[in-house]
């Protein structure tokens, strides 16, 4: 297999020589393949020769002959505090691959050992978080939300040290439109290096926003386009009850994909103030704060781009504010569109916002499960009985709301199909993710992981074998769910 090639190119390394440091993967003593995404591999145009060598290739043991392994440099605001240099401390970019649809995709190994940016870290990833990212990123893709993808998960055969003790190490192969983040630009703006800032902005324009390149003000158009994509992304998160948990600027992708699944979780019971991450003590990244925090991140992005917007600082600032002001209307349009179809509606009415908000308030007051709540609308539309309907009608305004909503539905064609197509049966519920991760980490039993993966990648399908995953596991209990970052 010496000389195996993956058809990789290296546009970033060629265009941006200062954006990275070379970094070789550290071999894994006993690589063992846990999961391999054949559908994604096919999308990338890779045949069975790649699949046959997946264990060696995606553990970092065999470097493809055409790899140019690097770790990217970036800065970032973490929980509001600026860190001038972070970088890929445990991720190595092998190169880029032009997929069968003509899109350039990054191929990155996460957990393949130390890099020049590792500082005190071991450069490794624990099996649990690797499998969480695999499950949740593939679920997000199946739910129609832009995201990085998971190609492979391989055990390294090593135990690594984490606060909870010794745990199995693993490597995740992540595929992304790119791994550039707001923090990648912040690296240069913090140093006042406008030349490198412009080189990177030009690269982002060419790779991700070619339409913005040909406008009269390409950098302003770039800012506006990123704002629009991020507004749509967060609306997508809200619509499935996803809580990212660590919306730092180094985790905000310039391509508009969900990036970094460290402490993420999903709402079970609808609670807008829900926070799951152990390190998010102030609730900075709570469910309901995600749009505002994305706006905060985009404001940091606008600041980095100021020198490119206009040579006159006042004019540059005015342009930046004008662009930032488009975030809320973009977000609201996207949010209304997402939630309108979740209510089975295709037509727009001036009071849609109220109708949606009142339903969410009803879910909140009745302590309903978010995902089940939207599924119950199917029964409600047909005047069938449903346990959640009984809970709703205990609330003072439930019947008024149901009457108004049914009246709207009666003027729709085929609202039942729309309800079914817009409301997932299956999300990667925290309790089930934990259950699968525990079996994998404690017993190296991957059967629960594969069963859950099969279910969450067909979120709309009603399947007897997946029924359990439609609700939290029975043993979940009432203890609040907590996730841990960077472990
Ligand atoms: P994250 O919390 O995954 O966004 O990571 C924040 C920063 O810490 C990034 O620069 C990571 O590369 C780095 N980092 C996290 N875990 C490790 C590790 N085990 N070894 C080295 N660097 C790490
Ligand atoms: Mg990160």
mmCIF file of N, CA and C in Angstrom, residues 158-234:
data_model
loop_
_atom_site.group_PDB
_atom_site.id
_atom_site.type_symbol
_atom_site.label_atom_id
_atom_site.label_comp_id
_atom_site.label_asym_id
_atom_site.label_seq_id
_atom_site.Cartn_x
_atom_site.Cartn_y
_atom_site.Cartn_z
ATOM 1 N N UNK A 158 -4.488 2.961 22.388
ATOM 2 C CA UNK A 158 -3.816 3.543 23.551
ATOM 3 C C UNK A 158 -4.853 4.023 24.548
ATOM 4 N N UNK A 159 -4.493 3.987 25.829
ATOM 5 C CA UNK A 159 -5.323 4.643 26.837
ATOM 6 C C UNK A 159 -4.761 6.047 27.016
ATOM 7 N N UNK A 160 -5.627 7.037 27.110
ATOM 8 C CA UNK A 160 -5.146 8.396 27.347
ATOM 9 C C UNK A 160 -5.684 8.921 28.671
ATOM 10 N N UNK A 161 -5.011 9.933 29.209
ATOM 11 C CA UNK A 161 -5.402 10.460 30.522
ATOM 12 C C UNK A 161 -6.384 11.599 30.372
ATOM 13 N N UNK A 162 -7.490 11.493 31.081
ATOM 14 C CA UNK A 162 -8.485 12.554 31.110
ATOM 15 C C UNK A 162 -8.920 12.730 32.558
ATOM 16 N N UNK A 163 -9.580 13.876 32.881
ATOM 17 C CA UNK A 163 -9.928 14.107 34.294
ATOM 18 C C UNK A 163 -10.669 12.926 34.935
ATOM 19 N N UNK A 164 -11.473 12.208 34.150
ATOM 20 C CA UNK A 164 -12.247 11.100 34.726
ATOM 21 C C UNK A 164 -11.445 9.797 34.811
ATOM 22 N N UNK A 165 -10.186 9.820 34.360
ATOM 23 C CA UNK A 165 -9.342 8.624 34.438
ATOM 24 C C UNK A 165 -8.770 8.263 33.085
ATOM 25 N N UNK A 166 -8.326 6.994 32.951
ATOM 26 C CA UNK A 166 -7.763 6.546 31.676
ATOM 27 C C UNK A 166 -8.901 6.081 30.765
ATOM 28 N N UNK A 167 -8.875 6.581 29.531
ATOM 29 C CA UNK A 167 -9.955 6.252 28.580
ATOM 30 C C UNK A 167 -9.333 5.897 27.233
ATOM 31 N N UNK A 168 -10.056 5.118 26.390
ATOM 32 C CA UNK A 168 -9.483 4.773 25.085
ATOM 33 C C UNK A 168 -9.316 6.007 24.201
ATOM 34 N N UNK A 169 -8.193 6.066 23.472
ATOM 35 C CA UNK A 169 -7.956 7.152 22.521
ATOM 36 C C UNK A 169 -8.511 6.770 21.154
ATOM 37 N N UNK A 170 -8.874 7.772 20.364
ATOM 38 C CA UNK A 170 -9.412 7.502 19.032
ATOM 39 C C UNK A 170 -9.106 8.676 18.113
ATOM 40 N N UNK A 171 -9.223 8.425 16.824
ATOM 41 C CA UNK A 171 -9.032 9.480 15.828
ATOM 42 C C UNK A 171 -10.329 9.615 15.032
ATOM 43 N N UNK A 172 -10.795 10.860 14.899
ATOM 44 C CA UNK A 172 -11.960 11.138 14.051
ATOM 45 C C UNK A 172 -11.452 11.762 12.753
ATOM 46 N N UNK A 173 -11.890 11.243 11.628
ATOM 47 C CA UNK A 173 -11.590 11.920 10.366
ATOM 48 C C UNK A 173 -12.769 12.811 10.033
ATOM 49 N N UNK A 174 -12.469 14.114 9.999
ATOM 50 C CA UNK A 174 -13.519 15.119 9.804
ATOM 51 C C UNK A 174 -13.397 15.700 8.401
ATOM 52 N N UNK A 175 -14.531 15.839 7.751
ATOM 53 C CA UNK A 175 -14.582 16.415 6.406
ATOM 54 C C UNK A 175 -15.377 17.713 6.511
ATOM 55 N N UNK A 176 -14.801 18.798 5.987
ATOM 56 C CA UNK A 176 -15.470 20.096 6.119
ATOM 57 C C UNK A 176 -15.313 20.890 4.835
ATOM 58 N N UNK A 177 -16.221 21.840 4.620
ATOM 59 C CA UNK A 177 -16.057 22.753 3.481
ATOM 60 C C UNK A 177 -14.736 23.484 3.607
ATOM 61 N N UNK A 178 -14.365 23.810 4.845
ATOM 62 C CA UNK A 178 -12.993 24.159 5.215
ATOM 63 C C UNK A 178 -12.980 24.251 6.727
ATOM 64 N N UNK A 179 -11.799 24.361 7.297
ATOM 65 C CA UNK A 179 -11.705 24.519 8.745
ATOM 66 C C UNK A 179 -11.366 25.952 9.133
ATOM 67 N N UNK A 180 -11.592 26.891 8.220
ATOM 68 C CA UNK A 180 -11.322 28.295 8.539
ATOM 69 C C UNK A 180 -12.444 28.838 9.411
ATOM 70 N N UNK A 181 -12.054 29.646 10.390
ATOM 71 C CA UNK A 181 -13.014 30.170 11.376
ATOM 72 C C UNK A 181 -12.840 31.668 11.492
ATOM 73 N N UNK A 182 -13.753 32.297 12.235
ATOM 74 C CA UNK A 182 -13.569 33.722 12.518
ATOM 75 C C UNK A 182 -12.187 33.913 13.142
ATOM 76 N N UNK A 183 -11.793 32.994 14.027
ATOM 77 C CA UNK A 183 -10.494 33.082 14.684
ATOM 78 C C UNK A 183 -9.310 33.047 13.721
ATOM 79 N N UNK A 184 -9.495 32.459 12.539
ATOM 80 C CA UNK A 184 -8.400 32.435 11.566
ATOM 81 C C UNK A 184 -8.074 33.857 11.115
ATOM 82 N N UNK A 185 -9.101 34.675 10.916
ATOM 83 C CA UNK A 185 -8.892 36.086 10.542
ATOM 84 C C UNK A 185 -8.399 36.896 11.739
ATOM 85 N N UNK A 186 -8.914 36.558 12.923
ATOM 86 C CA UNK A 186 -8.507 37.294 14.134
ATOM 87 C C UNK A 186 -7.015 37.151 14.404
ATOM 88 N N UNK A 187 -6.434 36.030 13.980
ATOM 89 C CA UNK A 187 -4.993 35.833 14.157
ATOM 90 C C UNK A 187 -4.232 37.020 13.582
ATOM 91 N N UNK A 188 -4.648 37.490 12.406
ATOM 92 C CA UNK A 188 -3.929 38.571 11.724
ATOM 93 C C UNK A 188 -4.389 39.944 12.177
ATOM 94 N N UNK A 189 -5.693 40.116 12.414
ATOM 95 C CA UNK A 189 -6.158 41.457 12.818
ATOM 96 C C UNK A 189 -5.559 41.821 14.174
ATOM 97 N N UNK A 190 -5.395 40.823 15.058
ATOM 98 C CA UNK A 190 -4.834 41.113 16.382
ATOM 99 C C UNK A 190 -3.388 41.582 16.273
ATOM 100 N N UNK A 191 -2.691 41.155 15.219
ATOM 101 C CA UNK A 191 -1.294 41.561 15.030
ATOM 102 C C UNK A 191 -1.187 42.799 14.142
ATOM 103 N N UNK A 192 -2.337 43.306 13.705
ATOM 104 C CA UNK A 192 -2.328 44.455 12.798
ATOM 105 C C UNK A 192 -1.696 44.117 11.462
ATOM 106 N N UNK A 193 -1.735 42.838 11.077
ATOM 107 C CA UNK A 193 -1.091 42.392 9.825
ATOM 108 C C UNK A 193 -2.129 42.381 8.694
ATOM 109 N N UNK A 194 -2.302 43.557 8.078
ATOM 110 C CA UNK A 194 -3.349 43.699 7.072
ATOM 111 C C UNK A 194 -3.020 42.935 5.793
ATOM 112 N N UNK A 195 -1.742 42.717 5.526
ATOM 113 C CA UNK A 195 -1.368 41.984 4.300
ATOM 114 C C UNK A 195 -1.844 40.533 4.401
ATOM 115 N N UNK A 196 -1.531 39.895 5.531
ATOM 116 C CA UNK A 196 -1.946 38.491 5.683
ATOM 117 C C UNK A 196 -3.463 38.372 5.870
ATOM 118 N N UNK A 197 -4.029 39.368 6.525
ATOM 119 C CA UNK A 197 -5.492 39.400 6.681
ATOM 120 C C UNK A 197 -6.162 39.403 5.306
ATOM 121 N N UNK A 198 -5.647 40.238 4.413
ATOM 122 C CA UNK A 198 -6.228 40.363 3.081
ATOM 123 C C UNK A 198 -6.018 39.068 2.283
ATOM 124 N N UNK A 199 -4.820 38.473 2.430
ATOM 125 C CA UNK A 199 -4.568 37.194 1.727
ATOM 126 C C UNK A 199 -5.599 36.140 2.147
ATOM 127 N N UNK A 200 -5.844 36.069 3.456
ATOM 128 C CA UNK A 200 -6.803 35.080 3.950
ATOM 129 C C UNK A 200 -8.222 35.422 3.484
ATOM 130 N N UNK A 201 -8.598 36.703 3.574
ATOM 131 C CA UNK A 201 -9.946 37.105 3.128
ATOM 132 C C UNK A 201 -10.128 36.792 1.639
ATOM 133 N N UNK A 202 -9.082 37.012 0.856
ATOM 134 C CA UNK A 202 -9.164 36.706 -0.587
ATOM 135 C C UNK A 202 -9.346 35.203 -0.808
ATOM 136 N N UNK A 203 -8.647 34.414 -0.006
ATOM 137 C CA UNK A 203 -8.778 32.962 -0.122
ATOM 138 C C UNK A 203 -10.202 32.517 0.237
ATOM 139 N N UNK A 204 -10.750 33.089 1.313
ATOM 140 C CA UNK A 204 -12.112 32.730 1.745
ATOM 141 C C UNK A 204 -13.122 33.136 0.666
ATOM 142 N N UNK A 205 -12.923 34.314 0.085
ATOM 143 C CA UNK A 205 -13.801 34.761 -1.006
ATOM 144 C C UNK A 205 -13.772 33.752 -2.160
ATOM 145 N N UNK A 206 -12.563 33.395 -2.583
ATOM 146 C CA UNK A 206 -12.432 32.521 -3.752
ATOM 147 C C UNK A 206 -13.002 31.133 -3.466
ATOM 148 N N UNK A 207 -12.742 30.637 -2.254
ATOM 149 C CA UNK A 207 -13.143 29.259 -1.962
ATOM 150 C C UNK A 207 -14.614 29.133 -1.583
ATOM 151 N N UNK A 208 -15.123 30.095 -0.799
ATOM 152 C CA UNK A 208 -16.473 29.924 -0.251
ATOM 153 C C UNK A 208 -17.516 30.897 -0.793
ATOM 154 N N UNK A 209 -17.094 32.062 -1.246
ATOM 155 C CA UNK A 209 -18.070 33.087 -1.646
ATOM 156 C C UNK A 209 -17.690 33.698 -2.989
ATOM 157 N N UNK A 210 -17.547 32.868 -4.027
ATOM 158 C CA UNK A 210 -17.086 33.411 -5.312
ATOM 159 C C UNK A 210 -18.003 34.505 -5.865
ATOM 160 N N UNK A 211 -19.303 34.446 -5.535
ATOM 161 C CA UNK A 211 -20.212 35.482 -6.054
ATOM 162 C C UNK A 211 -19.881 36.851 -5.464
ATOM 163 N N UNK A 212 -19.385 36.858 -4.222
ATOM 164 C CA UNK A 212 -19.059 38.133 -3.569
ATOM 165 C C UNK A 212 -17.808 38.774 -4.180
ATOM 166 N N UNK A 213 -16.985 37.928 -4.803
ATOM 167 C CA UNK A 213 -15.715 38.401 -5.367
ATOM 168 C C UNK A 213 -15.905 39.449 -6.456
ATOM 169 N N UNK A 214 -17.012 39.337 -7.176
ATOM 170 C CA UNK A 214 -17.183 40.185 -8.353
ATOM 171 C C UNK A 214 -18.081 41.395 -8.073
ATOM 172 N N UNK A 215 -18.426 41.627 -6.799
ATOM 173 C CA UNK A 215 -19.254 42.792 -6.460
ATOM 174 C C UNK A 215 -18.342 44.026 -6.336
ATOM 175 N N UNK A 216 -18.927 45.233 -6.319
ATOM 176 C CA UNK A 216 -18.101 46.442 -6.200
ATOM 177 C C UNK A 216 -17.301 46.467 -4.894
ATOM 178 N N UNK A 217 -17.835 45.857 -3.808
ATOM 179 C CA UNK A 217 -17.152 45.869 -2.507
ATOM 180 C C UNK A 217 -17.023 44.429 -2.006
ATOM 181 N N UNK A 218 -16.041 43.682 -2.525
ATOM 182 C CA UNK A 218 -15.981 42.246 -2.212
ATOM 183 C C UNK A 218 -15.917 41.928 -0.716
ATOM 184 N N UNK A 219 -15.187 42.732 0.087
ATOM 185 C CA UNK A 219 -15.036 42.378 1.504
ATOM 186 C C UNK A 219 -16.317 42.663 2.290
ATOM 187 N N UNK A 220 -17.028 43.712 1.874
ATOM 188 C CA UNK A 220 -18.329 43.977 2.483
ATOM 189 C C UNK A 220 -19.310 42.863 2.094
ATOM 190 N N UNK A 221 -19.254 42.467 0.842
ATOM 191 C CA UNK A 221 -20.132 41.375 0.397
ATOM 192 C C UNK A 221 -19.786 40.080 1.124
ATOM 193 N N UNK A 222 -18.490 39.879 1.365
ATOM 194 C CA UNK A 222 -18.060 38.691 2.125
ATOM 195 C C UNK A 222 -18.675 38.710 3.516
ATOM 196 N N UNK A 223 -18.553 39.846 4.194
ATOM 197 C CA UNK A 223 -19.116 39.984 5.538
ATOM 198 C C UNK A 223 -20.627 39.721 5.505
ATOM 199 N N UNK A 224 -21.302 40.327 4.552
ATOM 200 C CA UNK A 224 -22.757 40.150 4.466
ATOM 201 C C UNK A 224 -23.130 38.687 4.208
ATOM 202 N N UNK A 225 -22.346 38.037 3.346
ATOM 203 C CA UNK A 225 -22.666 36.644 2.999
ATOM 204 C C UNK A 225 -22.440 35.722 4.201
ATOM 205 N N UNK A 226 -21.386 35.977 4.967
ATOM 206 C CA UNK A 226 -21.138 35.133 6.155
ATOM 207 C C UNK A 226 -22.245 35.375 7.182
ATOM 208 N N UNK A 227 -22.643 36.631 7.345
ATOM 209 C CA UNK A 227 -23.731 36.954 8.284
ATOM 210 C C UNK A 227 -25.001 36.198 7.887
ATOM 211 N N UNK A 228 -25.321 36.203 6.600
ATOM 212 C CA UNK A 228 -26.542 35.525 6.139
ATOM 213 C C UNK A 228 -26.454 34.021 6.404
ATOM 214 N N UNK A 229 -25.301 33.428 6.105
ATOM 215 C CA UNK A 229 -25.169 31.971 6.312
ATOM 216 C C UNK A 229 -25.250 31.606 7.778
ATOM 217 N N UNK A 230 -24.622 32.409 8.629
ATOM 218 C CA UNK A 230 -24.641 32.089 10.060
ATOM 219 C C UNK A 230 -26.034 32.291 10.649
ATOM 220 N N UNK A 231 -26.760 33.297 10.147
ATOM 221 C CA UNK A 231 -28.138 33.520 10.624
ATOM 222 C C UNK A 231 -28.988 32.298 10.292
ATOM 223 N N UNK A 232 -28.822 31.782 9.085
ATOM 224 C CA UNK A 232 -29.591 30.595 8.693
ATOM 225 C C UNK A 232 -29.173 29.370 9.499
ATOM 226 N N UNK A 233 -27.871 29.279 9.758
ATOM 227 C CA UNK A 233 -27.378 28.128 10.525
ATOM 228 C C UNK A 233 -27.995 28.098 11.918
ATOM 229 N N UNK A 234 -27.964 29.232 12.612
ATOM 230 C CA UNK A 234 -28.488 29.253 13.987
ATOM 231 C C UNK A 234 -30.002 28.995 13.978
#
